[in-house]
Amino acid sequence: MSLRLLSRVASNTSWVTTRVPLAIRQNTSFQTRSFTSLLSIMPPPNKRRKFKNGGKNSANLSSKAAKPDGPEQQAKPVERAAPSPVQASSLEADTPRVPFSSLAGKIDSNVLSAISAMGIETMSTVQHRVMTELPSLRSDCLVRAKTGEGKTIAFLLPVLQSLITGETAVPKGQVSTLIITPTRELAQQIAKTCDQLTSQLARGIECQVAVGGTSRASAFKRFMDRSPAILVATPGRLVDYLNDPEAKEKMSNIQTVILDEADTMLEIGFLERVKEILRYIPPKSTGWQGMCFSATVPAKVKDVVSTVLAPGYTSISTVNENETPTHERVPQYHVVIPYIGDTFTSLTSLLRHEAKSNNKIIVFGVTANMVALFAAAFSQGLVDLPVFQIHSRLTQAARTRVTAQFKEATSGILFASDVVGRGMDFPNVDLVVQVGLPEDGEQYVHRVGRTARAGKDGRAIIMLTQAESYFLRVNPQLPIKPHPELDTIQATVPELASEVDEAMDRVDPAVKARAYSSYIGFFAGSGRLKKLQLDKAGLVQLANEMAIKGFNCPEQPEISMKIVDKMGLKGVPGFIFSNDSAAKPRHPRRKF
């Protein structure tokens, strides 16, 4: 029998409403709840109501074809261990808001004027503490602060003041300050903030960006031809520059090294790059200042921190270790759906409900290709808000364009992967929705941090399947409560089925196929199958259910046998293989 004829769980299946306890420490052992079978009897048809929308609300950018992608990984939280810091550890709430004008005489008046022109009058806690608690503006420091608390200005002010006074002056053409950050978008955001802070100086301070995904030749030529005092770079592109002898010479007088989002930087995948960068630049013994800024500080960074920071460095934390790691202004809710095939109808119902009181929303998906499918579907008129998308499968030019558009937008839904999960500042985001499992609790926290920034209010919602709801139990320190209007959201799900199906029918099948493949790849390589109580065959069955009932495909999309092999799923039943002449020249299509 075709899976198309197999049913979704009855609409009156109860949604999880168990309140998650607060104030419980994070080190709770992983538990799993039984995985309910997804193949049950089809409920009686419900009367379906159409929503008038028109379907002309898309500001969407198409993603390009790519191989299946996995999660864009974030650092996992562990206990901090750092060598010999001088502690300065009062809590965030202990410091009242202090105006930037109080820094007169300590920070150049033109920089203070620029801050005022940016519409910022008072310092955040981390900004105030960095400016008042460092022994000098050239002191090494490890600064831990919550996401969205203004770390960028906190580290730029000491750097700029030292450049203005000439304390970190270097020969013409040389780079004085390196700022290393994990993502292109964050690098561009830092550079933009730097340009704003220096906009009123009589003699400008040039800041350049070196990131992947852009034209290497033109960016490198600009770097070599001009005299940037500050270079903001992602690790890969910076290593590329440092491999060029002339570019390496241009960075032979570094005065300051800043690691922004240091926990992410020093995770596997970034750690070796950062160590390589530190081998290329002058040794710490030459006296350059080291600054590490991050929301979390895992123990595994100890060896790198000891290289970047001198013994006796100042440690500042605005995070209370005994409170929840997410911002206290963000109410957080969960919506647990009983059936994987209801993902798109449930998300439609949720977003329509939330859009009544929230104008600017970010929706995170588990993979870039799933994000592309969300954007493609919701661009068909499922919501009355402009639709944007940003993920690693877009070109850098497209990502830069969407970033600027959504920052300027007064309303809209941005479907996003974790390229914007950390550090990115989109003004006035009212709501963050996460669909599917985050990598871990820390990734969840950073995503939530995209809302309630700069003193504004915000909300956060995570939507999980019944099986995925184990995330709530193994992260009891997160204050995630049942959505207060679950019944209202749930009631409209059956009514939306035909409308969502029609929207899905207008989506390019290739977009669905890439999303299907990436969804399987996400779980196959994540080590989560045991927690979901699934084996490999169960995973393929689950993905097929998602494709047929969620994507409205007539059958599961075809997939390359080579990709299946790479996922470690060779021989697992349930796939329809695409024409792969190299692997199976006589069988254009096979079902297992």
GROMACS .gro file of C-alpha atoms in nm, residues 145-568:
model
  424
  145ALA     CA    1   2.807   3.791   2.870
  146LYS     CA    2   2.466   3.686   2.755
  147THR     CA    3   2.382   3.692   2.388
  148GLY     CA    4   2.249   4.030   2.277
  149GLU     CA    5   2.415   4.233   2.553
  150GLY     CA    6   2.639   4.446   2.332
  151LYS     CA    7   2.973   4.264   2.332
  152THR     CA    8   3.072   4.416   1.995
  153ILE     CA    9   3.082   4.775   2.121
  154ALA     CA   10   3.242   4.650   2.443
  155PHE     CA   11   3.552   4.526   2.261
  156LEU     CA   12   3.559   4.790   1.988
  157LEU     CA   13   3.578   5.087   2.224
  158PRO     CA   14   3.915   4.992   2.382
  159VAL     CA   15   4.056   4.905   2.039
  160LEU     CA   16   3.949   5.232   1.878
  161GLN     CA   17   4.061   5.447   2.168
  162SER     CA   18   4.408   5.289   2.160
  163LEU     CA   19   4.429   5.352   1.785
  164ILE     CA   20   4.314   5.713   1.822
  165THR     CA   21   4.571   5.791   2.092
  166GLY     CA   22   4.845   5.621   1.893
  167GLU     CA   23   4.913   5.363   2.162
  168THR     CA   24   4.874   5.083   1.908
  169ALA     CA   25   5.006   5.269   1.606
  170VAL     CA   26   5.186   5.053   1.350
  171PRO     CA   27   5.378   5.136   1.031
  172LYS     CA   28   5.159   5.251   0.743
  173GLY     CA   29   5.000   4.961   0.560
  174GLN     CA   30   5.018   4.729   0.861
  175VAL     CA   31   4.720   4.579   1.044
  176SER     CA   32   4.700   4.670   1.411
  177THR     CA   33   4.396   4.468   1.523
  178LEU     CA   34   4.269   4.123   1.425
  179ILE     CA   35   3.910   4.036   1.513
  180ILE     CA   36   3.835   3.669   1.450
  181THR     CA   37   3.471   3.561   1.439
  182PRO     CA   38   3.298   3.239   1.333
  183THR     CA   39   3.058   3.358   1.061
  184ARG     CA   40   3.057   3.588   0.761
  185GLU     CA   41   2.742   3.766   0.874
  186LEU     CA   42   2.883   3.839   1.217
  187ALA     CA   43   3.208   3.966   1.065
  188GLN     CA   44   3.016   4.206   0.842
  189GLN     CA   45   2.806   4.321   1.135
  190ILE     CA   46   3.117   4.394   1.344
  191ALA     CA   47   3.273   4.590   1.058
  192LYS     CA   48   2.956   4.791   1.012
  193THR     CA   49   2.947   4.879   1.382
  194CYS     CA   50   3.314   4.977   1.366
  195ASP     CA   51   3.248   5.206   1.071
  196GLN     CA   52   2.960   5.367   1.259
  197LEU     CA   53   3.176   5.429   1.565
  198THR     CA   54   3.448   5.595   1.358
  199SER     CA   55   3.215   5.790   1.129
  200GLN     CA   56   3.277   6.124   1.302
  201LEU     CA   57   3.654   6.103   1.335
  202ALA     CA   58   3.844   6.368   1.144
  203ARG     CA   59   4.095   6.103   1.042
  204GLY     CA   60   3.921   5.778   0.966
  205ILE     CA   61   4.018   5.431   1.084
  206GLU     CA   62   3.975   5.177   0.808
  207CYS     CA   63   3.817   4.843   0.890
  208GLN     CA   64   3.806   4.560   0.635
  209VAL     CA   65   3.644   4.218   0.625
  210ALA     CA   66   3.803   3.891   0.510
  211VAL     CA   67   3.542   3.618   0.478
  212GLY     CA   68   3.471   3.317   0.261
  213GLY     CA   69   3.189   3.307   0.010
  214THR     CA   70   3.300   3.628  -0.158
  215SER     CA   71   3.536   3.705  -0.442
  216ARG     CA   72   3.874   3.624  -0.296
  217ALA     CA   73   4.070   3.805  -0.567
  218SER     CA   74   3.900   4.146  -0.535
  219ALA     CA   75   3.888   4.137  -0.153
  220PHE     CA   76   4.253   4.033  -0.128
  221LYS     CA   77   4.361   4.305  -0.374
  222ARG     CA   78   4.174   4.564  -0.172
  223PHE     CA   79   4.339   4.439   0.145
  224MET     CA   80   4.686   4.459  -0.008
  225ASP     CA   81   4.632   4.795  -0.180
  226ARG     CA   82   4.487   4.978   0.120
  227SER     CA   83   4.585   5.028   0.484
  228PRO     CA   84   4.321   4.876   0.712
  229ALA     CA   85   4.403   4.923   1.078
  230ILE     CA   86   4.142   4.663   1.172
  231LEU     CA   87   4.074   4.333   0.996
  232VAL     CA   88   3.761   4.133   1.086
  233ALA     CA   89   3.794   3.780   0.954
  234THR     CA   90   3.656   3.430   0.964
  235PRO     CA   91   3.917   3.165   1.046
  236GLY     CA   92   3.934   2.996   0.706
  237ARG     CA   93   3.981   3.311   0.501
  238LEU     CA   94   4.229   3.453   0.752
  239VAL     CA   95   4.444   3.140   0.723
  240ASP     CA   96   4.423   3.180   0.346
  241TYR     CA   97   4.553   3.538   0.372
  242LEU     CA   98   4.829   3.438   0.612
  243ASN     CA   99   4.953   3.176   0.368
  244ASP     CA  100   5.045   3.459   0.133
  245PRO     CA  101   5.392   3.594   0.228
  246GLU     CA  102   5.304   3.957   0.151
  247ALA     CA  103   4.977   3.943   0.342
  248LYS     CA  104   5.151   3.774   0.634
  249GLU     CA  105   5.405   4.057   0.638
  250LYS     CA  106   5.116   4.304   0.648
  251MET     CA  107   5.008   4.137   0.974
  252SER     CA  108   5.353   4.120   1.133
  253ASN     CA  109   5.291   4.405   1.380
  254ILE     CA  110   4.963   4.295   1.535
  255GLN     CA  111   4.882   4.485   1.855
  256THR     CA  112   4.546   4.332   1.948
  257VAL     CA  113   4.383   3.995   1.886
  258ILE     CA  114   4.012   3.950   1.963
  259LEU     CA  115   3.825   3.621   1.958
  260ASP     CA  116   3.454   3.695   1.931
  261GLU     CA  117   3.210   3.413   2.009
  262ALA     CA  118   3.515   3.230   2.141
  263ASP     CA  119   3.327   2.916   2.241
  264THR     CA  120   3.214   2.855   1.885
  265MET     CA  121   3.554   2.951   1.748
  266LEU     CA  122   3.732   2.700   1.962
  267GLU     CA  123   3.497   2.409   1.902
  268ILE     CA  124   3.602   2.125   1.674
  269GLY     CA  125   3.630   2.266   1.324
  270PHE     CA  126   3.753   2.605   1.444
  271LEU     CA  127   4.004   2.504   1.707
  272GLU     CA  128   4.276   2.393   1.468
  273ARG     CA  129   4.226   2.699   1.247
  274VAL     CA  130   4.267   2.933   1.542
  275LYS     CA  131   4.582   2.750   1.654
  276GLU     CA  132   4.715   2.783   1.300
  277ILE     CA  133   4.643   3.157   1.299
  278LEU     CA  134   4.825   3.196   1.629
  279ARG     CA  135   5.129   3.024   1.478
  280TYR     CA  136   5.133   3.265   1.184
  281ILE     CA  137   5.108   3.593   1.375
  282PRO     CA  138   5.378   3.731   1.609
  283PRO     CA  139   5.409   3.535   1.935
  284LYS     CA  140   5.231   3.651   2.248
  285SER     CA  141   5.569   3.746   2.394
  286THR     CA  142   5.575   4.047   2.159
  287GLY     CA  143   5.313   4.202   2.387
  288TRP     CA  144   4.992   4.213   2.187
  289GLN     CA  145   4.667   4.243   2.378
  290GLY     CA  146   4.432   3.945   2.384
  291MET     CA  147   4.057   3.970   2.434
  292CYS     CA  148   3.809   3.681   2.434
  293PHE     CA  149   3.437   3.755   2.428
  294SER     CA  150   3.172   3.487   2.443
  295ALA     CA  151   2.843   3.379   2.594
  296THR     CA  152   2.992   3.054   2.723
  297VAL     CA  153   3.346   2.941   2.798
  298PRO     CA  154   3.392   2.563   2.767
  299ALA     CA  155   3.685   2.393   2.938
  300LYS     CA  156   3.835   2.275   2.610
  301VAL     CA  157   3.941   2.632   2.524
  302LYS     CA  158   4.194   2.638   2.808
  303ASP     CA  159   4.502   2.574   2.594
  304VAL     CA  160   4.406   2.844   2.343
  305VAL     CA  161   4.303   3.094   2.611
  306SER     CA  162   4.643   3.053   2.773
  307THR     CA  163   4.799   3.139   2.438
  308VAL     CA  164   4.581   3.441   2.368
  309LEU     CA  165   4.566   3.579   2.723
  310ALA     CA  166   4.859   3.656   2.949
  311PRO     CA  167   4.864   3.518   3.307
  312GLY     CA  168   4.672   3.744   3.542
  313TYR     CA  169   4.420   3.850   3.278
  314THR     CA  170   4.094   4.005   3.392
  315SER     CA  171   3.787   3.781   3.388
  316ILE     CA  172   3.448   3.949   3.369
  317SER     CA  173   3.118   3.766   3.373
  318THR     CA  174   2.772   3.917   3.366
  319VAL     CA  175   2.617   3.569   3.378
  320ASN     CA  176   2.477   3.440   3.704
  321GLU     CA  177   2.572   3.072   3.716
  322ASN     CA  178   2.261   2.997   3.924
  323GLU     CA  179   2.008   3.142   3.681
  324THR     CA  180   1.873   3.013   3.353
  325PRO     CA  181   2.116   3.080   3.065
  326THR     CA  182   1.860   3.258   2.849
  327HIS     CA  183   1.760   3.618   2.875
  328GLU     CA  184   1.508   3.680   3.152
  329ARG     CA  185   1.294   3.900   2.930
  330VAL     CA  186   1.214   3.613   2.691
  331PRO     CA  187   0.908   3.399   2.774
  332GLN     CA  188   0.968   3.055   2.621
  333TYR     CA  189   0.709   2.800   2.515
  334HIS     CA  190   0.694   2.460   2.354
  335VAL     CA  191   0.450   2.312   2.105
  336VAL     CA  192   0.470   1.934   2.067
  337ILE     CA  193   0.300   1.785   1.763
  338PRO     CA  194   0.187   1.422   1.762
  339TYR     CA  195   0.277   1.341   1.402
  340ILE     CA  196   0.570   1.429   1.175
  341GLY     CA  197   0.337   1.477   0.879
  342ASP     CA  198   0.169   1.768   1.059
  343THR     CA  199   0.488   1.976   1.065
  344PHE     CA  200   0.387   2.223   0.795
  345THR     CA  201   0.020   2.251   0.890
  346SER     CA  202   0.110   2.297   1.257
  347LEU     CA  203   0.373   2.558   1.172
  348THR     CA  204   0.122   2.741   0.951
  349SER     CA  205  -0.133   2.747   1.231
  350LEU     CA  206   0.128   2.861   1.483
  351LEU     CA  207   0.265   3.141   1.263
  352ARG     CA  208  -0.079   3.270   1.171
  353HIS     CA  209  -0.171   3.279   1.536
  354GLU     CA  210   0.153   3.448   1.642
  355ALA     CA  211   0.153   3.696   1.351
  356LYS     CA  212  -0.152   3.862   1.504
  357SER     CA  213   0.072   4.011   1.773
  358ASN     CA  214   0.426   3.974   1.630
  359ASN     CA  215   0.546   4.162   1.322
  360LYS     CA  216   0.902   4.036   1.288
  361ILE     CA  217   0.974   3.665   1.329
  362ILE     CA  218   1.275   3.436   1.279
  363VAL     CA  219   1.209   3.066   1.219
  364PHE     CA  220   1.506   2.829   1.255
  365GLY     CA  221   1.516   2.495   1.075
  366VAL     CA  222   1.745   2.197   1.130
  367THR     CA  223   1.922   2.214   0.792
  368ALA     CA  224   1.979   2.470   0.519
  369ASN     CA  225   1.773   2.274   0.268
  370MET     CA  226   1.483   2.237   0.512
  371VAL     CA  227   1.496   2.613   0.560
  372ALA     CA  228   1.478   2.659   0.184
  373LEU     CA  229   1.167   2.440   0.173
  374PHE     CA  230   1.002   2.634   0.456
  375ALA     CA  231   1.064   2.958   0.268
  376ALA     CA  232   0.940   2.817  -0.063
  377ALA     CA  233   0.619   2.687   0.095
  378PHE     CA  234   0.537   2.993   0.300
  379SER     CA  235   0.605   3.217   0.002
  380GLN     CA  236   0.292   3.065  -0.153
  381GLY     CA  237   0.065   3.279   0.061
  382LEU     CA  238   0.045   3.076   0.381
  383VAL     CA  239   0.119   3.387   0.588
  384ASP     CA  240   0.041   3.758   0.549
  385LEU     CA  241   0.399   3.866   0.608
  386PRO     CA  242   0.693   3.907   0.369
  387VAL     CA  243   0.905   3.592   0.357
  388PHE     CA  244   1.287   3.590   0.365
  389GLN     CA  245   1.540   3.308   0.382
  390ILE     CA  246   1.906   3.287   0.477
  391HIS     CA  247   2.126   2.980   0.498
  392SER     CA  248   2.460   2.841   0.386
  393ARG     CA  249   2.325   2.719   0.050
  394LEU     CA  250   2.276   3.076  -0.071
  395THR     CA  251   2.558   3.272  -0.226
  396GLN     CA  252   2.733   3.523  -0.004
  397ALA     CA  253   2.590   3.807  -0.213
  398ALA     CA  254   2.238   3.673  -0.154
  399ARG     CA  255   2.301   3.630   0.218
  400THR     CA  256   2.435   3.984   0.248
  401ARG     CA  257   2.133   4.119   0.060
  402VAL     CA  258   1.882   3.930   0.274
  403THR     CA  259   2.060   4.035   0.594
  404ALA     CA  260   2.028   4.402   0.494
  405GLN     CA  261   1.666   4.359   0.384
  406PHE     CA  262   1.552   4.191   0.703
  407LYS     CA  263   1.737   4.439   0.922
  408GLU     CA  264   1.552   4.723   0.749
  409ALA     CA  265   1.216   4.546   0.738
  410THR     CA  266   0.948   4.647   0.986
  411SER     CA  267   0.772   4.314   0.942
  412GLY     CA  268   0.841   3.974   0.794
  413ILE     CA  269   0.939   3.613   0.861
  414LEU     CA  270   1.302   3.511   0.816
  415PHE     CA  271   1.350   3.137   0.771
  416ALA     CA  272   1.707   3.075   0.881
  417SER     CA  273   1.973   2.819   0.953
  418ASP     CA  274   2.242   2.874   1.212
  419VAL     CA  275   2.441   3.112   0.995
  420VAL     CA  276   2.249   3.373   1.199
  421GLY     CA  277   2.214   3.163   1.514
  422ARG     CA  278   2.484   3.348   1.707
  423GLY     CA  279   2.576   3.710   1.742
  424MET     CA  280   2.372   3.852   1.454
  425ASP     CA  281   2.168   4.157   1.545
  426PHE     CA  282   1.837   4.198   1.363
  427PRO     CA  283   1.648   4.493   1.517
  428ASN     CA  284   1.303   4.450   1.668
  429VAL     CA  285   1.260   4.075   1.630
  430ASP     CA  286   0.946   3.993   1.828
  431LEU     CA  287   0.952   3.615   1.810
  432VAL     CA  288   1.196   3.329   1.751
  433VAL     CA  289   1.054   2.991   1.649
  434GLN     CA  290   1.267   2.677   1.638
  435VAL     CA  291   1.131   2.386   1.434
  436GLY     CA  292   1.294   2.055   1.521
  437LEU     CA  293   1.580   1.963   1.751
  438PRO     CA  294   1.855   2.215   1.824
  439GLU     CA  295   2.206   2.072   1.837
  440ASP     CA  296   2.200   2.115   2.216
  441GLY     CA  297   2.080   2.347   2.489
  442GLU     CA  298   2.349   2.600   2.410
  443GLN     CA  299   2.242   2.630   2.047
  444TYR     CA  300   1.885   2.676   2.168
  445VAL     CA  301   2.000   2.960   2.394
  446HIS     CA  302   2.185   3.140   2.116
  447ARG     CA  303   1.889   3.118   1.881
  448VAL     CA  304   1.659   3.260   2.147
  449GLY     CA  305   1.908   3.545   2.177
  450ARG     CA  306   1.800   3.679   1.836
  451THR     CA  307   1.501   3.838   2.011
  452ALA     CA  308   1.473   4.074   2.309
  453ARG     CA  309   1.788   4.258   2.206
  454ALA     CA  310   1.883   4.613   2.305
  455GLY     CA  311   1.634   4.617   2.591
  456LYS     CA  312   1.335   4.515   2.378
  457ASP     CA  313   1.082   4.244   2.463
  458GLY     CA  314   1.053   3.914   2.280
  459ARG     CA  315   0.917   3.560   2.285
  460ALA     CA  316   1.049   3.218   2.187
  461ILE     CA  317   0.873   2.898   2.082
  462ILE     CA  318   1.015   2.556   2.002
  463MET     CA  319   0.809   2.309   1.797
  464LEU     CA  320   0.899   1.942   1.838
  465THR     CA  321   0.752   1.607   1.749
  466GLN     CA  322   0.646   1.375   2.030
  467ALA     CA  323   0.969   1.179   1.995
  468GLU     CA  324   1.183   1.493   1.988
  469SER     CA  325   1.026   1.623   2.308
  470TYR     CA  326   1.298   1.445   2.509
  471PHE     CA  327   1.488   1.772   2.455
  472LEU     CA  328   1.263   1.936   2.714
  473ARG     CA  329   1.342   1.671   2.975
  474VAL     CA  330   1.719   1.670   2.930
  475ASN     CA  331   1.732   2.051   2.949
  476PRO     CA  332   1.524   2.122   3.260
  477GLN     CA  333   1.725   2.436   3.333
  478LEU     CA  334   1.558   2.603   3.035
  479PRO     CA  335   1.233   2.778   3.137
  480ILE     CA  336   1.026   2.635   2.852
  481LYS     CA  337   0.655   2.607   2.935
  482PRO     CA  338   0.363   2.468   2.733
  483HIS     CA  339   0.226   2.724   2.488
  484PRO     CA  340  -0.065   2.895   2.667
  485GLU     CA  341  -0.288   2.875   2.357
  486LEU     CA  342  -0.218   2.521   2.245
  487ASP     CA  343  -0.585   2.438   2.203
  488THR     CA  344  -0.645   2.733   1.971
  489ILE     CA  345  -0.344   2.648   1.756
  490GLN     CA  346  -0.428   2.278   1.747
  491ALA     CA  347  -0.791   2.335   1.652
  492THR     CA  348  -0.707   2.495   1.315
  493VAL     CA  349  -0.453   2.233   1.205
  494PRO     CA  350  -0.703   1.999   1.030
  495GLU     CA  351  -0.868   2.295   0.855
  496LEU     CA  352  -0.537   2.398   0.701
  497ALA     CA  353  -0.446   2.064   0.546
  498SER     CA  354  -0.583   2.125   0.196
  499GLU     CA  355  -0.446   2.478   0.179
  500VAL     CA  356  -0.097   2.367   0.285
  501ASP     CA  357  -0.112   2.079   0.037
  502GLU     CA  358  -0.196   2.322  -0.245
  503ALA     CA  359   0.094   2.546  -0.145
  504MET     CA  360   0.327   2.247  -0.140
  505ASP     CA  361   0.210   2.144  -0.486
  506ARG     CA  362   0.347   2.474  -0.618
  507VAL     CA  363   0.694   2.415  -0.470
  508ASP     CA  364   0.969   2.289  -0.700
  509PRO     CA  365   1.006   1.911  -0.647
  510ALA     CA  366   1.385   1.955  -0.647
  511VAL     CA  367   1.355   2.176  -0.336
  512LYS     CA  368   1.154   1.901  -0.166
  513ALA     CA  369   1.404   1.635  -0.269
  514ARG     CA  370   1.696   1.828  -0.121
  515ALA     CA  371   1.502   1.887   0.201
  516TYR     CA  372   1.417   1.515   0.223
  517SER     CA  373   1.779   1.414   0.175
  518SER     CA  374   1.908   1.669   0.423
  519TYR     CA  375   1.652   1.567   0.685
  520ILE     CA  376   1.775   1.207   0.669
  521GLY     CA  377   2.138   1.324   0.677
  522PHE     CA  378   2.072   1.541   0.982
  523PHE     CA  379   1.957   1.247   1.192
  524ALA     CA  380   2.176   0.979   1.037
  525GLY     CA  381   2.493   1.159   1.138
  526SER     CA  382   2.381   1.313   1.465
  527GLY     CA  383   2.381   1.021   1.709
  528ARG     CA  384   2.021   1.101   1.801
  529LEU     CA  385   1.854   0.787   1.670
  530LYS     CA  386   1.886   0.608   2.004
  531LYS     CA  387   1.731   0.903   2.187
  532LEU     CA  388   1.443   0.897   1.939
  533GLN     CA  389   1.417   0.518   1.978
  534LEU     CA  390   1.464   0.475   1.604
  535ASP     CA  391   1.683   0.245   1.403
  536LYS     CA  392   1.805   0.331   1.054
  537ALA     CA  393   1.504   0.175   0.884
  538GLY     CA  394   1.278   0.370   1.119
  539LEU     CA  395   1.455   0.692   1.026
  540VAL     CA  396   1.395   0.634   0.656
  541GLN     CA  397   1.030   0.551   0.727
  542LEU     CA  398   0.999   0.873   0.931
  543ALA     CA  399   1.151   1.080   0.650
  544ASN     CA  400   0.917   0.915   0.399
  545GLU     CA  401   0.621   1.009   0.618
  546MET     CA  402   0.750   1.367   0.630
  547ALA     CA  403   0.784   1.377   0.250
  548ILE     CA  404   0.448   1.221   0.165
  549LYS     CA  405   0.225   1.376   0.431
  550GLY     CA  406   0.426   1.691   0.505
  551PHE     CA  407   0.573   1.784   0.166
  552ASN     CA  408   0.266   1.644  -0.020
  553CYS     CA  409   0.483   1.430  -0.247
  554PRO     CA  410   0.307   1.139  -0.425
  555GLU     CA  411   0.587   0.917  -0.295
  556GLN     CA  412   0.920   0.971  -0.126
  557PRO     CA  413   1.166   1.166  -0.346
  558GLU     CA  414   1.437   0.982  -0.529
  559ILE     CA  415   1.783   0.990  -0.378
  560SER     CA  416   2.128   0.907  -0.507
  561MET     CA  417   2.270   0.574  -0.398
  562LYS     CA  418   2.606   0.746  -0.348
  563ILE     CA  419   2.449   0.989  -0.099
  564VAL     CA  420   2.281   0.705   0.086
  565ASP     CA  421   2.615   0.527   0.111
  566LYS     CA  422   2.780   0.842   0.248
  567MET     CA  423   2.509   0.864   0.513
  568GLY     CA  424   2.597   0.515   0.630
   0.00000   0.00000   0.00000
